[in-house]
Coordinates of C-alpha atoms and ligand atoms in Angstrom, one line a residue:
M1 CA 17.1 70.6 43.1
K2 CA 19.1 67.6 41.9
K3 CA 16.2 65.2 41.3
S4 CA 13.7 67.6 39.8
K5 CA 12.5 64.9 37.4
S6 CA 11.5 62.6 40.2
V7 CA 9.7 65.0 42.5
S8 CA 6.0 66.1 42.2
I9 CA 5.0 69.2 40.4
E10 CA 4.1 70.9 43.7
T11 CA 7.6 70.3 45.1
A12 CA 9.3 71.5 41.9
L13 CA 7.1 74.6 41.7
A14 CA 7.5 75.5 45.4
Q15 CA 11.2 75.3 45.1
G16 CA 11.4 77.1 41.8
L17 CA 13.1 74.0 40.3
G18 CA 15.8 74.5 43.0
R19 CA 17.4 77.3 41.1
M20 CA 19.4 79.7 43.2
D21 CA 21.6 82.8 43.0
D22 CA 24.9 81.0 42.4
Q23 CA 27.0 84.1 43.0
F24 CA 25.8 84.9 46.6
K25 CA 24.0 81.6 47.5
G26 CA 20.8 83.5 47.8
V27 CA 17.8 81.0 47.7
I28 CA 16.1 83.2 45.1
P29 CA 17.8 83.9 41.8
G30 CA 18.3 87.6 41.0
I31 CA 16.7 89.9 38.4
H32 CA 18.9 90.3 35.3
P33 CA 18.1 93.7 33.7
S34 CA 21.0 93.7 31.2
T35 CA 19.8 94.0 27.7
T36 CA 23.1 92.9 26.1
Y37 CA 26.0 90.5 26.7
E38 CA 29.7 91.0 26.2
R39 CA 31.7 89.0 23.7
E40 CA 35.0 87.3 24.6
P41 CA 38.1 88.8 23.0
D42 CA 37.8 86.2 20.3
G43 CA 34.3 87.4 19.4
S44 CA 32.4 84.4 20.9
Y45 CA 29.6 84.7 23.5
P46 CA 30.6 82.6 26.5
N47 CA 27.0 81.9 27.7
G48 CA 25.4 81.8 24.3
R49 CA 23.5 84.9 25.1
V50 CA 23.6 87.9 22.8
Y51 CA 20.7 90.2 23.4
T52 CA 17.7 90.1 25.7
R53 CA 14.9 89.9 23.2
D54 CA 14.7 86.2 23.8
Q55 CA 17.8 85.4 25.8
N56 CA 17.3 86.7 29.3
P57 CA 18.2 84.4 32.3
N58 CA 14.9 85.3 34.0
Y59 CA 12.9 83.8 31.1
D60 CA 14.8 80.5 31.5
Q61 CA 13.5 79.6 35.0
A62 CA 9.9 80.6 34.2
E63 CA 9.9 78.8 30.9
S64 CA 11.4 75.6 32.5
M65 CA 8.7 75.7 35.2
L66 CA 6.0 76.1 32.5
S67 CA 7.4 73.1 30.4
L68 CA 7.5 71.0 33.5
M69 CA 4.0 71.8 34.6
E70 CA 2.5 71.3 31.1
K71 CA 4.7 68.3 30.2
G72 CA 6.1 70.0 27.1
E73 CA 9.5 70.1 25.4
G74 CA 9.7 73.8 25.4
A75 CA 8.0 77.1 26.5
L76 CA 8.1 80.7 25.4
L77 CA 7.1 83.7 27.5
F78 CA 5.3 86.6 25.9
S79 CA 4.4 90.1 26.9
S80 CA 0.7 89.2 27.3
G81 CA -1.7 86.3 26.8
M82 CA -2.9 88.0 23.6
S83 CA 0.6 88.3 22.1
A84 CA 1.1 84.6 22.9
A85 CA -2.1 83.5 21.2
V86 CA -1.7 85.8 18.3
S87 CA 1.9 84.5 17.6
I88 CA 0.4 81.1 16.8
F89 CA -1.9 82.7 14.2
Q90 CA 0.9 84.9 12.8
A91 CA 2.9 81.8 12.2
L92 CA 0.2 80.6 9.7
L93 CA 0.0 81.4 6.0
P94 CA -2.8 83.2 4.0
G95 CA -5.6 80.8 3.3
D96 CA -4.9 78.5 6.3
H97 CA -8.1 77.3 8.0
I98 CA -8.8 77.5 11.8
V99 CA -11.6 75.9 13.9
A100 CA -12.4 77.8 17.1
P101 CA -15.3 77.8 19.5
K102 CA -18.1 80.4 19.5
V103 CA -17.6 81.1 23.2
M104 CA -14.0 81.9 23.8
Y105 CA -11.9 84.8 25.1
W106 CA -13.6 87.7 23.5
A107 CA -10.6 89.8 22.5
L108 CA -9.0 86.9 20.7
R109 CA -12.3 86.1 18.9
N110 CA -12.3 89.7 17.7
W111 CA -8.7 89.5 16.6
L112 CA -9.5 86.5 14.5
L113 CA -12.5 88.2 12.9
T114 CA -10.5 91.4 12.1
F115 CA -6.7 91.0 11.8
G116 CA -7.0 87.3 11.2
A117 CA -9.4 88.0 8.3
D118 CA -7.0 90.7 6.9
M119 CA -4.3 88.0 6.9
E120 CA -6.7 85.8 4.9
L121 CA -7.0 83.3 7.7
K122 CA -10.3 81.3 7.4
V123 CA -12.0 80.7 10.7
D124 CA -15.1 78.5 11.4
F125 CA -16.6 79.0 14.9
V126 CA -18.3 76.0 16.3
E127 CA -20.9 75.6 19.0
N128 CA -19.1 74.8 22.4
G129 CA -19.6 71.3 23.5
D130 CA -20.8 70.0 20.1
I131 CA -18.2 67.5 18.9
D132 CA -20.2 66.7 15.7
A133 CA -19.9 70.3 14.7
V134 CA -16.1 70.1 15.3
K135 CA -15.9 67.0 13.0
A136 CA -17.9 68.8 10.3
A137 CA -15.8 71.9 10.5
A138 CA -12.3 70.3 10.3
K139 CA -11.0 70.2 6.8
P140 CA -8.3 67.6 5.9
G141 CA -5.2 69.4 4.6
Q142 CA -6.6 72.9 5.1
T143 CA -7.2 73.1 8.8
K144 CA -3.9 74.1 10.4
I145 CA -5.0 75.1 13.9
M146 CA -7.8 73.8 16.0
W147 CA -8.2 76.3 18.9
M148 CA -9.9 75.3 22.2
E149 CA -10.7 77.1 25.4
T150 CA -12.1 74.9 28.2
P151 CA -13.8 75.8 30.4
A152 CA -14.7 78.7 28.1
N153 CA -14.9 82.2 29.3
P154 CA -17.5 83.4 30.4
T155 CA -20.1 80.6 30.2
W156 CA -17.6 77.9 31.3
A157 CA -18.8 75.6 28.6
V158 CA -16.6 72.5 28.5
D159 CA -15.1 70.7 25.5
D160 CA -13.4 67.3 25.4
I161 CA -9.7 67.9 24.7
A162 CA -9.0 64.2 23.8
A163 CA -11.9 64.1 21.4
W164 CA -10.7 67.4 19.7
A165 CA -7.1 66.0 19.6
E166 CA -8.3 62.9 17.7
I167 CA -10.1 65.1 15.1
A168 CA -7.1 67.4 14.8
K169 CA -4.9 64.4 14.1
S170 CA -7.2 63.0 11.5
V171 CA -7.1 66.2 9.4
G172 CA -3.4 67.0 10.0
A173 CA -4.1 70.0 12.1
R174 CA -2.4 71.1 15.4
L175 CA -4.5 71.4 18.5
A176 CA -3.8 74.5 20.6
V177 CA -5.6 74.9 24.0
D178 CA -6.0 78.1 26.0
N179 CA -5.5 76.6 29.4
T180 CA -5.7 79.9 31.3
V181 CA -8.7 79.0 33.3
A182 CA -8.1 75.3 34.2
T183 CA -4.3 75.9 34.8
P184 CA -1.8 73.0 34.6
I185 CA -2.6 72.1 38.2
L186 CA -6.1 70.8 37.1
T187 CA -5.6 70.0 33.4
Q188 CA -2.6 69.2 31.3
P189 CA -3.8 69.4 27.6
I190 CA -0.5 67.9 26.2
S191 CA -1.2 64.7 28.1
L192 CA -4.6 64.6 26.5
G193 CA -3.2 65.0 22.9
A194 CA -2.8 68.8 22.4
D195 CA 0.2 70.1 20.5
I196 CA 0.4 73.6 22.0
V197 CA -0.8 75.1 25.2
M198 CA -1.4 78.8 25.7
H199 CA -1.7 80.8 28.9
S200 CA -2.6 84.3 29.9
A201 CA 0.0 84.2 32.7
T202 CA -1.6 87.4 33.8
K203 CA -4.2 85.3 35.5
Y204 CA -3.6 82.2 37.7
L205 CA 0.0 81.6 36.9
N206 CA 1.1 84.9 38.3
G207 CA -1.9 85.1 40.5
H208 CA -1.6 88.5 42.1
S209 CA -3.1 90.9 39.4
D210 CA 0.2 92.7 39.1
V211 CA 1.9 91.3 35.9
L212 CA 0.8 91.2 32.3
A213 CA 2.2 88.0 30.8
G214 CA 1.6 85.2 28.3
A215 CA 3.1 81.9 27.6
L216 CA 3.1 79.1 25.0
I217 CA 4.2 75.5 25.7
T218 CA 4.8 73.0 23.0
K219 CA 4.6 69.2 23.0
T220 CA 7.5 69.0 20.5
K221 CA 10.1 71.5 19.3
D222 CA 9.2 71.1 15.6
A223 CA 9.5 73.5 12.7
F224 CA 6.2 75.2 13.5
W225 CA 7.4 75.9 17.0
E226 CA 10.6 77.4 15.6
R227 CA 8.5 79.6 13.4
I228 CA 6.5 80.8 16.5
A229 CA 9.8 81.5 18.2
K230 CA 10.8 83.6 15.2
V231 CA 7.5 85.5 15.4
R232 CA 8.3 86.4 19.0
N233 CA 11.9 87.3 18.3
G234 CA 11.1 89.2 15.2
G235 CA 8.1 91.1 16.6
G236 CA 9.7 91.5 20.1
A237 CA 6.5 90.7 22.1
V238 CA 8.6 89.4 25.0
M239 CA 8.2 90.3 28.7
G240 CA 10.7 92.2 30.7
P241 CA 13.1 90.5 33.2
M242 CA 11.3 92.1 36.2
E243 CA 7.9 90.6 35.0
A244 CA 9.5 87.2 34.4
W245 CA 10.9 87.3 37.9
L246 CA 7.5 88.2 39.4
L247 CA 5.8 85.5 37.4
T248 CA 8.3 83.0 38.6
R249 CA 7.5 84.0 42.2
G250 CA 3.8 83.7 41.5
M251 CA 4.1 80.2 40.1
R252 CA 5.8 79.0 43.2
T253 CA 2.4 79.2 45.0
L254 CA 0.3 78.2 42.1
S255 CA -0.9 74.8 43.4
I256 CA -2.2 76.0 46.7
R257 CA -3.8 79.1 45.2
V258 CA -5.7 77.0 42.6
E259 CA -6.7 74.4 45.1
R260 CA -8.1 77.1 47.4
A261 CA -9.9 79.0 44.6
S262 CA -11.4 75.8 43.3
S263 CA -12.7 74.6 46.7
N264 CA -14.1 78.1 47.4
A265 CA -15.8 78.2 43.9
M266 CA -17.4 74.8 44.5
K267 CA -18.9 76.0 47.8
I268 CA -20.1 79.2 46.3
A269 CA -21.6 77.5 43.2
E270 CA -23.5 75.1 45.6
A271 CA -24.7 78.0 47.8
L272 CA -25.8 80.2 44.9
Q273 CA -28.2 77.5 43.6
S274 CA -30.5 78.0 46.6
F275 CA -30.6 81.8 46.4
D276 CA -34.1 83.2 45.6
N277 CA -33.0 85.6 42.9
V278 CA -30.6 83.3 41.1
E279 CA -31.9 81.9 37.8
S280 CA -28.9 79.6 37.1
V281 CA -25.3 78.9 38.0
Q282 CA -22.6 78.0 35.4
Y283 CA -19.9 75.9 37.0
P284 CA -18.5 72.6 35.6
G285 CA -18.2 71.2 39.1
L286 CA -22.0 71.0 39.6
P287 CA -23.3 67.5 38.7
T288 CA -26.2 69.2 36.9
D289 CA -23.8 71.2 34.6
P290 CA -23.6 69.9 31.0
G291 CA -19.8 69.9 31.2
Y292 CA -19.6 67.9 34.4
E293 CA -18.8 64.5 33.0
I294 CA -16.1 65.6 30.7
S295 CA -14.6 67.8 33.4
C296 CA -14.5 64.9 35.8
R297 CA -12.3 63.1 33.2
Q298 CA -10.1 66.0 32.2
M299 CA -9.8 68.1 35.4
N300 CA -8.0 66.7 38.4
G301 CA -8.4 67.9 42.0
G302 CA -11.0 70.6 41.3
F303 CA -13.1 72.4 38.7
G304 CA -11.3 75.8 38.8
G305 CA -12.0 79.2 40.4
M306 CA -14.3 80.6 37.7
L307 CA -18.1 80.5 37.7
S308 CA -20.9 82.6 36.4
V309 CA -24.4 83.3 37.8
C310 CA -27.5 84.4 36.0
I311 CA -29.6 86.8 38.0
K312 CA -33.4 86.7 37.7
G313 CA -34.4 89.6 35.5
G314 CA -32.2 91.4 32.9
A315 CA -29.0 93.4 32.5
E316 CA -30.1 96.1 34.9
D317 CA -30.9 93.6 37.7
A318 CA -27.5 92.0 37.2
L319 CA -25.7 95.3 37.2
A320 CA -27.5 96.4 40.4
V321 CA -26.1 93.3 42.1
T322 CA -22.6 94.3 41.3
G323 CA -23.2 97.7 42.9
R324 CA -24.3 96.1 46.2
L325 CA -21.3 93.7 46.5
E326 CA -18.7 94.8 49.1
L327 CA -16.0 92.2 49.0
F328 CA -16.0 91.4 45.3
K329 CA -14.2 94.1 43.3
R330 CA -16.0 95.3 40.2
A331 CA -13.2 94.7 37.8
T332 CA -12.2 92.8 34.7
S333 CA -9.6 89.9 34.6
L334 CA -9.5 86.8 36.7
G335 CA -7.2 84.4 38.6
G336 CA -5.9 86.7 41.3
V337 CA -6.1 86.0 45.0
E338 CA -8.9 88.6 45.4
S339 CA -12.4 87.9 44.1
L340 CA -13.8 89.9 41.2
V341 CA -17.2 90.4 39.6
E342 CA -18.0 91.5 36.0
H343 CA -21.1 92.0 33.9
R344 CA -19.6 90.5 30.7
A345 CA -22.3 91.4 28.2
S346 CA -21.7 95.1 28.6
I347 CA -18.0 94.6 28.2
E348 CA -18.3 92.4 25.1
G349 CA -20.9 94.6 23.5
E350 CA -22.9 93.9 20.4
G351 CA -22.8 90.3 19.1
T352 CA -21.8 88.8 22.5
P353 CA -23.0 85.2 23.0
C354 CA -23.1 86.0 26.7
P355 CA -26.5 86.3 28.4
Q356 CA -27.5 89.8 29.5
N357 CA -28.2 88.7 33.1
L358 CA -24.9 86.9 33.6
L359 CA -22.3 87.9 36.1
R360 CA -18.8 86.4 35.9
L361 CA -17.2 85.7 39.2
S362 CA -13.4 85.1 39.6
I363 CA -13.2 83.5 43.0
G364 CA -10.1 84.3 45.1
I365 CA -8.6 82.7 48.2
E366 CA -10.6 84.6 50.8
S367 CA -12.9 82.8 53.2
A368 CA -15.7 81.1 51.2
D369 CA -18.2 82.0 54.0
D370 CA -17.4 85.7 53.7
L371 CA -17.8 85.6 49.9
I372 CA -21.1 83.7 50.2
A373 CA -22.4 86.2 52.7
D374 CA -21.5 89.1 50.4
L375 CA -23.3 87.5 47.5
K376 CA -26.4 86.7 49.6
N377 CA -26.6 90.3 50.7
A378 CA -26.2 91.6 47.2
I379 CA -28.4 89.1 45.3
D380 CA -31.3 88.3 47.8
C381 CA -31.6 91.8 49.3
Ligands
LIG401 C1 -7.1 87.2 29.9 C2 -7.2 86.1 29.0 C3 -6.6 86.1 27.7 C4 -5.7 87.3 27.3 O1 -4.6 87.4 28.1 P1 -3.9 88.9 28.4 O2 -2.8 88.5 29.3 O3 -4.9 89.8 29.0 O4 -3.4 89.4 27.1 C5 -6.7 85.0 26.9 N1 -7.5 84.0 27.3 C6 -8.1 83.9 28.5 C7 -9.0 82.7 28.8 C8 -8.0 85.0 29.3 O5 -8.7 85.0 30.5

């Protein structure tokens, strides 16, 4: 694609940035499994590639698509969302301070509390949606990373990226945003002032529940970014070429998948509100949701495919609902084309901030009417 800068993101994504298989004129570039590259007789490397740990051609296309979508200067693929997130913290130094939300991806919160603490990283967890708490927690000169996740898994609490960015700037910290749930189709954190964007590309970016993948995108390729790149290269938490190729294929349909999942989720959130056995619905697209106003400002074209529903009663009543669902698969994860349900409190265990009667729904691209009927049957039986 010659004019990739001047076309819309949807066009650039659908056409995979116009990259092709130059050798055979195939419209889809090939998979490059080679782990190593031959030197010229004079010892030089003609393509600048030496070894696949961070120099595989299949990474290039996916990383370029990620940079374009997130409006960053550079992107790095990782073997998982966790390895992407953790690489940021591994690039810090003992004693560095982090501000993070109380409700966030559970495994990462646990990592910060265990390995992060062993590395002498100091973390303050703040109430989601409480900007005064963020201001109070940020320490000039000491806070190095302000970590956000919005909407936050699994309550979908919303935080204001631009407001956090201002605070981060005022204390000399970098703002990193886990944008897995919103996706760059709906929210572009760098445009709102973030420095680094993180994705579990396992979720919407790949979109088919068949690749484990992570990514970071940076606003500027500064010294801290180079350090993160060294963490990846040194630790080797890169993905394989086959996974990068699959991820690239998945990203070509990202915009229509996200649009469909979002419009389905909106219809389902609205329908659930009138169910007899529903206590509450957590979805930032509902005008009654505490995050609605901020979401209207920082999400474009939809409120995402994730929502939660609190069932009247306790954990047992919520779990019984999952047993009666027929279309929703009882499985962890999110962002695939198929709808999933999960009782989060029993997964997160002791200390979870998640209500016991909450079910997390990842809405896929099926017919919204079919999904609503399945929920009605399981909840109001
Ligand atoms: C799944 C997920 C992660 C972790 O990603 P993996 O690819 O499973 O390692 C991080 N953040 C969010 C919001 C997630 O949903």
